PDB file of C-alpha atoms in Angstrom:
ATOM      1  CA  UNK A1367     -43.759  20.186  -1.830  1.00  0.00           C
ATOM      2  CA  UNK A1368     -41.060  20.392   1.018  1.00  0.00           C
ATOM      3  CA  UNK A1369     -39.019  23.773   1.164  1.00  0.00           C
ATOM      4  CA  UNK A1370     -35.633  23.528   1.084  1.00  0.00           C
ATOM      5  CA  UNK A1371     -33.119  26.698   1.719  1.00  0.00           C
ATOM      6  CA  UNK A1372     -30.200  26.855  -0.169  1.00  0.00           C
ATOM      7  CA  UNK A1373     -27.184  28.954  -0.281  1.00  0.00           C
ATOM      8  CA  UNK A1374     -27.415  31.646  -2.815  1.00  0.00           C
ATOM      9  CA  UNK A1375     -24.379  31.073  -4.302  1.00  0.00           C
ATOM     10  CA  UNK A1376     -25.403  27.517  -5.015  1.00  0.00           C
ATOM     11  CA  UNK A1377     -28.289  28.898  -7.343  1.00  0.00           C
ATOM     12  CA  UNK A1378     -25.826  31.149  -9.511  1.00  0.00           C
ATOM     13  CA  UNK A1379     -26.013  34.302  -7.395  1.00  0.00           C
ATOM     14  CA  UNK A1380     -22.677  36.343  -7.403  1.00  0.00           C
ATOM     15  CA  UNK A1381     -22.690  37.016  -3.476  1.00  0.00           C
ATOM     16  CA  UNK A1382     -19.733  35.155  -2.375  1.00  0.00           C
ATOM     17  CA  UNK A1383     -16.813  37.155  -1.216  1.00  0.00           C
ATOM     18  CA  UNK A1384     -15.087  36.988  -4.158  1.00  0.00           C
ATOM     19  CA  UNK A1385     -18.341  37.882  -6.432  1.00  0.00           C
ATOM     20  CA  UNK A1386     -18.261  34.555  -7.512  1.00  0.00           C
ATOM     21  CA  UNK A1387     -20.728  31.914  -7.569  1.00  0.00           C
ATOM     22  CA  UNK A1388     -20.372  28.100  -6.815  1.00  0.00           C
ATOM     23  CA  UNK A1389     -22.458  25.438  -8.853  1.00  0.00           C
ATOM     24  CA  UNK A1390     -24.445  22.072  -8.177  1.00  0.00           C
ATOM     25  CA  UNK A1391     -24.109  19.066 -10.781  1.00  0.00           C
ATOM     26  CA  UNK A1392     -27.044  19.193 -13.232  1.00  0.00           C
ATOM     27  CA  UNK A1393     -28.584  16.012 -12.109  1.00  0.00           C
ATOM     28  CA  UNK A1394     -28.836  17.557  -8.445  1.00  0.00           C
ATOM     29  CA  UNK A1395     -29.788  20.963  -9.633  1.00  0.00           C
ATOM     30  CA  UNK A1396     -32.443  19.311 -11.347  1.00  0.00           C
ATOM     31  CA  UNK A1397     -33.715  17.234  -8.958  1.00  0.00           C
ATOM     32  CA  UNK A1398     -33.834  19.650  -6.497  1.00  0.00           C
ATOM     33  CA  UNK A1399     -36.001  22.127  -8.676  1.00  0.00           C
ATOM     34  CA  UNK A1400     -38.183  18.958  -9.583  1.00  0.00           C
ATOM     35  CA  UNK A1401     -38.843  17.711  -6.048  1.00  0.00           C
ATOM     36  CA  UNK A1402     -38.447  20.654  -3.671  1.00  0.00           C
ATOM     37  CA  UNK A1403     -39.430  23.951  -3.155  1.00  0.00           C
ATOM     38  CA  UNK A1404     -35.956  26.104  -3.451  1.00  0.00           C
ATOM     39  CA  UNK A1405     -35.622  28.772  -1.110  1.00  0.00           C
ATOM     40  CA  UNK A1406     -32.653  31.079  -1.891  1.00  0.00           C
ATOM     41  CA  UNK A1407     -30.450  32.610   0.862  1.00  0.00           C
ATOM     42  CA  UNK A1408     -27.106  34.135   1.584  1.00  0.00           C
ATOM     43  CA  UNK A1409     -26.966  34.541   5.514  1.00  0.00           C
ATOM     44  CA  UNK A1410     -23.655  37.528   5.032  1.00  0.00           C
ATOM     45  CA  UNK A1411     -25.632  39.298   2.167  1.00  0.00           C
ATOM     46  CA  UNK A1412     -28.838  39.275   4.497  1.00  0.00           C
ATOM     47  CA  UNK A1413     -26.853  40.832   7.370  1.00  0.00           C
ATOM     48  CA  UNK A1414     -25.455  43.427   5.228  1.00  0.00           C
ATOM     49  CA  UNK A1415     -22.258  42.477   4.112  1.00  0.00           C
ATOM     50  CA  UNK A1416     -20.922  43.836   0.519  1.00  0.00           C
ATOM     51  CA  UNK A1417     -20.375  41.736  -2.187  1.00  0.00           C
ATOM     52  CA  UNK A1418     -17.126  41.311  -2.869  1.00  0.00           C
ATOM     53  CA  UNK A1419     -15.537  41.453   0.526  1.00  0.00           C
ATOM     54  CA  UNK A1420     -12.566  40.286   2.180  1.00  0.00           C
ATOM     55  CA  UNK A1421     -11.940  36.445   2.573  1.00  0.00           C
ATOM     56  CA  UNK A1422     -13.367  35.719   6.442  1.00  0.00           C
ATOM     57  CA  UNK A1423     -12.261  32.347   8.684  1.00  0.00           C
ATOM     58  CA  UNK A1424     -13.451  31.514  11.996  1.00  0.00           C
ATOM     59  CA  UNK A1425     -10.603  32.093  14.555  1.00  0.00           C
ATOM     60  CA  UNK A1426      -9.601  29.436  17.043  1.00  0.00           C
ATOM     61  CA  UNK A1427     -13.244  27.888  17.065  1.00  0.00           C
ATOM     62  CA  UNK A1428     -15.950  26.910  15.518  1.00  0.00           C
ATOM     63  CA  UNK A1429     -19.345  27.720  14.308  1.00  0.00           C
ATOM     64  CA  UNK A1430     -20.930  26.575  17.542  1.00  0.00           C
ATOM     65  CA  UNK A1431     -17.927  28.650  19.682  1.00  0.00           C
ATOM     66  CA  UNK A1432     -18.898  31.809  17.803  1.00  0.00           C
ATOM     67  CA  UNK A1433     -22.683  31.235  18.119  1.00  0.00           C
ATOM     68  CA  UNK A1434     -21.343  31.070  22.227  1.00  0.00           C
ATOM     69  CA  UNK A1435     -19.370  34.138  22.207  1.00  0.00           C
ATOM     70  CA  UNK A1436     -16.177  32.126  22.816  1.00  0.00           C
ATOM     71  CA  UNK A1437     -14.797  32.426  19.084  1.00  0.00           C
ATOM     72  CA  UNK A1438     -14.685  35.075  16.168  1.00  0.00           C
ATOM     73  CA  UNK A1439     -14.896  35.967  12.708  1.00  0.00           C
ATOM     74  CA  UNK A1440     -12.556  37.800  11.183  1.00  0.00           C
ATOM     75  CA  UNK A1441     -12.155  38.531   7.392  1.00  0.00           C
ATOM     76  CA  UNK A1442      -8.291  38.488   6.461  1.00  0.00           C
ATOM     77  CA  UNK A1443      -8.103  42.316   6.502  1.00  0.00           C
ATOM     78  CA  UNK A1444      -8.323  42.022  10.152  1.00  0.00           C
ATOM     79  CA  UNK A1445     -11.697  43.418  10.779  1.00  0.00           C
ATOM     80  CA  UNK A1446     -14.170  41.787  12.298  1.00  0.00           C
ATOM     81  CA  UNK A1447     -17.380  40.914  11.099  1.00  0.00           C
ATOM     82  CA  UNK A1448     -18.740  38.438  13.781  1.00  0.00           C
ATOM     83  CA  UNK A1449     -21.824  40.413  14.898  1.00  0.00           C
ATOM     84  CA  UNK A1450     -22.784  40.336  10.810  1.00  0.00           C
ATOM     85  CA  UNK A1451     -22.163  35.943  10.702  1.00  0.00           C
ATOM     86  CA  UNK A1452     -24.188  35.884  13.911  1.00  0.00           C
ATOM     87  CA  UNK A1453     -27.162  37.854  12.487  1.00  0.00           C
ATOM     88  CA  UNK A1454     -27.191  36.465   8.956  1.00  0.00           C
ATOM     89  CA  UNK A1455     -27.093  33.150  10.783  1.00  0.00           C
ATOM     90  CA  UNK A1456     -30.208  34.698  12.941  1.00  0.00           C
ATOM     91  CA  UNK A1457     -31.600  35.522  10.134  1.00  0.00           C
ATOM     92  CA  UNK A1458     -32.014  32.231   8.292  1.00  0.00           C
ATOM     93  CA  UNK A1459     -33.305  30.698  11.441  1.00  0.00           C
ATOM     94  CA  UNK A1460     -36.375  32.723  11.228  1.00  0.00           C
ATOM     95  CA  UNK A1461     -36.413  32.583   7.482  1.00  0.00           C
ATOM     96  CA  UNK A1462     -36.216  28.930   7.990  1.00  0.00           C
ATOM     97  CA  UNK A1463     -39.011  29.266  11.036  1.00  0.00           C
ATOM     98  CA  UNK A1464     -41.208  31.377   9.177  1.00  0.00           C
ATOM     99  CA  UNK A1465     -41.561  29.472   5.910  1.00  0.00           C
ATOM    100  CA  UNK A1466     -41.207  26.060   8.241  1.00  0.00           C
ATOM    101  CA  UNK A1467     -38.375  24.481   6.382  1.00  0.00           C
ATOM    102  CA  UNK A1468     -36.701  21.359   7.779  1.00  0.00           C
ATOM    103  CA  UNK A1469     -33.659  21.246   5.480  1.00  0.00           C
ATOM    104  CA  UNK A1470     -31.151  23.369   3.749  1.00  0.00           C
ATOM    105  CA  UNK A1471     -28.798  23.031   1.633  1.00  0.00           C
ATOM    106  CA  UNK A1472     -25.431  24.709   2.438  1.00  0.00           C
ATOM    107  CA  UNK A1473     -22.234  26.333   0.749  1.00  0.00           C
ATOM    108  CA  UNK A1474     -19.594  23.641   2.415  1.00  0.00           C
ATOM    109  CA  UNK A1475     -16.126  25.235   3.938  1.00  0.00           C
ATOM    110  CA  UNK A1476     -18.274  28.733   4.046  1.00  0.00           C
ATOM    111  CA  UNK A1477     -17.666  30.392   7.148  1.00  0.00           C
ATOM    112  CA  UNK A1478     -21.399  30.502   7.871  1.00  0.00           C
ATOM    113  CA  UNK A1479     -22.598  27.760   5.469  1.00  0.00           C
ATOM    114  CA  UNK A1480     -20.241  24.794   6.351  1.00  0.00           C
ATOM    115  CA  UNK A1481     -21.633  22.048   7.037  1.00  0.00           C
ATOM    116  CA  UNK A1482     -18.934  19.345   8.246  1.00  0.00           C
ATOM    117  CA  UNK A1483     -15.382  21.454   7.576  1.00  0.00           C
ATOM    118  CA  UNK A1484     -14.408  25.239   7.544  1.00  0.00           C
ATOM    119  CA  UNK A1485     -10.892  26.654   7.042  1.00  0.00           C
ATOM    120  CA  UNK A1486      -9.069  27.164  10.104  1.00  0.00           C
ATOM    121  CA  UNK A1487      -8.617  30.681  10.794  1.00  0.00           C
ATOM    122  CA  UNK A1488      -5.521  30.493   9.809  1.00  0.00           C
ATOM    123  CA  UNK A1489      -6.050  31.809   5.787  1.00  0.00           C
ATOM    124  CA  UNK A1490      -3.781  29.028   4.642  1.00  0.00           C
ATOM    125  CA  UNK A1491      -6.523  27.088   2.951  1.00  0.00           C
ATOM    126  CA  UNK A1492      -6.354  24.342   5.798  1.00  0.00           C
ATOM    127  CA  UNK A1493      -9.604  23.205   6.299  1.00  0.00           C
ATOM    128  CA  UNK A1494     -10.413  21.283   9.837  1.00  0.00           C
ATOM    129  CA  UNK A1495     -14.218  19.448  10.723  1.00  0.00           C
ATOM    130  CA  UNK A1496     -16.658  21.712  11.807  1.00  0.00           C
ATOM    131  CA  UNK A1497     -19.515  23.932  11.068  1.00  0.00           C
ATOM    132  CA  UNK A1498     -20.100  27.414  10.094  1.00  0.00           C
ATOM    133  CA  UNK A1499     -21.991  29.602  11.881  1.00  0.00           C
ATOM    134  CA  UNK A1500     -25.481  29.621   9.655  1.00  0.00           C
ATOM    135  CA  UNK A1501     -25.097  25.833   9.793  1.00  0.00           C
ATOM    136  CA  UNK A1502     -24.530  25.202  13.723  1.00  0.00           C
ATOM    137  CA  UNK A1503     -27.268  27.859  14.740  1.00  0.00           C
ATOM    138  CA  UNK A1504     -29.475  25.494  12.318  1.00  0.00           C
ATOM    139  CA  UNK A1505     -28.670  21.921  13.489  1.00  0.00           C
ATOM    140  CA  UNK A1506     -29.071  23.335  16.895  1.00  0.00           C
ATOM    141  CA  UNK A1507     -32.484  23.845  16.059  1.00  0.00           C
ATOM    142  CA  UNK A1508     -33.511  20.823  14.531  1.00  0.00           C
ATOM    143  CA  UNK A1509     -32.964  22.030  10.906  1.00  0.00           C
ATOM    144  CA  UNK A1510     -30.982  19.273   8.535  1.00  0.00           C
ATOM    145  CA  UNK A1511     -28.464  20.833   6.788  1.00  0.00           C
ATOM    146  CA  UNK A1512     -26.508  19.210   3.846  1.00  0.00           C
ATOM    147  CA  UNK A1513     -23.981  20.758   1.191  1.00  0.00           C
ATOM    148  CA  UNK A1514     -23.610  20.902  -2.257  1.00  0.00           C
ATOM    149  CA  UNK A1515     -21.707  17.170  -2.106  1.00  0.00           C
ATOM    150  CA  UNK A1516     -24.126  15.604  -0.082  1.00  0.00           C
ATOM    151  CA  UNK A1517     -27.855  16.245  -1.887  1.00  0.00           C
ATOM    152  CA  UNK A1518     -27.844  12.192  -2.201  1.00  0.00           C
ATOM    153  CA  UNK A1519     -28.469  12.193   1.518  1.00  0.00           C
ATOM    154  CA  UNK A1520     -30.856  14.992   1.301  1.00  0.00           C
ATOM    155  CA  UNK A1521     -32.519  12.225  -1.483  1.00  0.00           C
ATOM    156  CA  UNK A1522     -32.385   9.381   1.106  1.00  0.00           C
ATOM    157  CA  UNK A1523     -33.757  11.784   3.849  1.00  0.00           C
ATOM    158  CA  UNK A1524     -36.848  13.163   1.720  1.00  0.00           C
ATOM    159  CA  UNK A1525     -37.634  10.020   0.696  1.00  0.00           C
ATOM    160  CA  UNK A1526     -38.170   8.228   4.062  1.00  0.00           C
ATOM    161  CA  UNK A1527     -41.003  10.719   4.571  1.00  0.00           C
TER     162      UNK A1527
END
């Protein structure tokens, strides 16, 4: 059975900032525990972030621009936590590497988890394209990555195989 990673938060788990939890419709939830091998992860738990914490955007840039040094994160209290995205992103590479998983299933609009839009950095709830860092570090490296909306293409994907 194929191994798919999946936010944390997607599964139930109270680790997003907030100490909420996000949800999956049941027919995907239910797919996804009949056909693949759920492996749960929260990249900013992982790299030692509390739970809650402050709101954090990606300023002027994108996952890929923080991944290169050129871009931070920064939670809205001003403090940066950058060196945590970049190791909790780090860290589910060689989750993913270990346990040889070729797809994941990510928190969209996260910070680290986006998968095709984040907020802006701006903490006005404008959200632009892009990834997050988890998600960038990921593609980059040949893993798929989907979101919660898009586990129809994850379908499509596992069943060309």
């Amino acid at each position: 059975m194929e191994k798919v990673l999946i936010s944390s938060c997607l599964v139930g788990n109270k680790v997003r900032y907030n100490a909420s939890c996000l949800s999956l419709p049941e027919s995907d939830w239910h797919w996804l525990q009949a056909n693949v091998e759920l492996v749960v992860f929260c990249p900013e738990v992982s790299a030692g972030l509390p739970t809650p914490r402050p709101p954090a955007e990606i300023i002027a840039g994108k996952g890929v621009d923080v991944l290169r040094g050129s871009s931070r994160v920064v939670g809205d209290d001003g403090i940066d936590v950058t060196t945590q995205f970049v190791a909790g992103a780090q860290n589910a590479l060689a989750l993913c590497q270990r346990q040889q998983i070729k797809y994941a299933v990510l928190t969209q609009s996260s910070p680290s988890c986006g998968s095709t839009n984040i907020y802006d950095g701006t903490f006005s709830g404008t959200k632009v394209n892009g990834s997050g860092v988890t998600a960038a570090l990921l593609e980059e490296l040949g893993i798929k990555v989907f979101s919660q909306h898009t586990i129809l293409e994850l379908k499509r994907e596992l069943a060309k195989r």
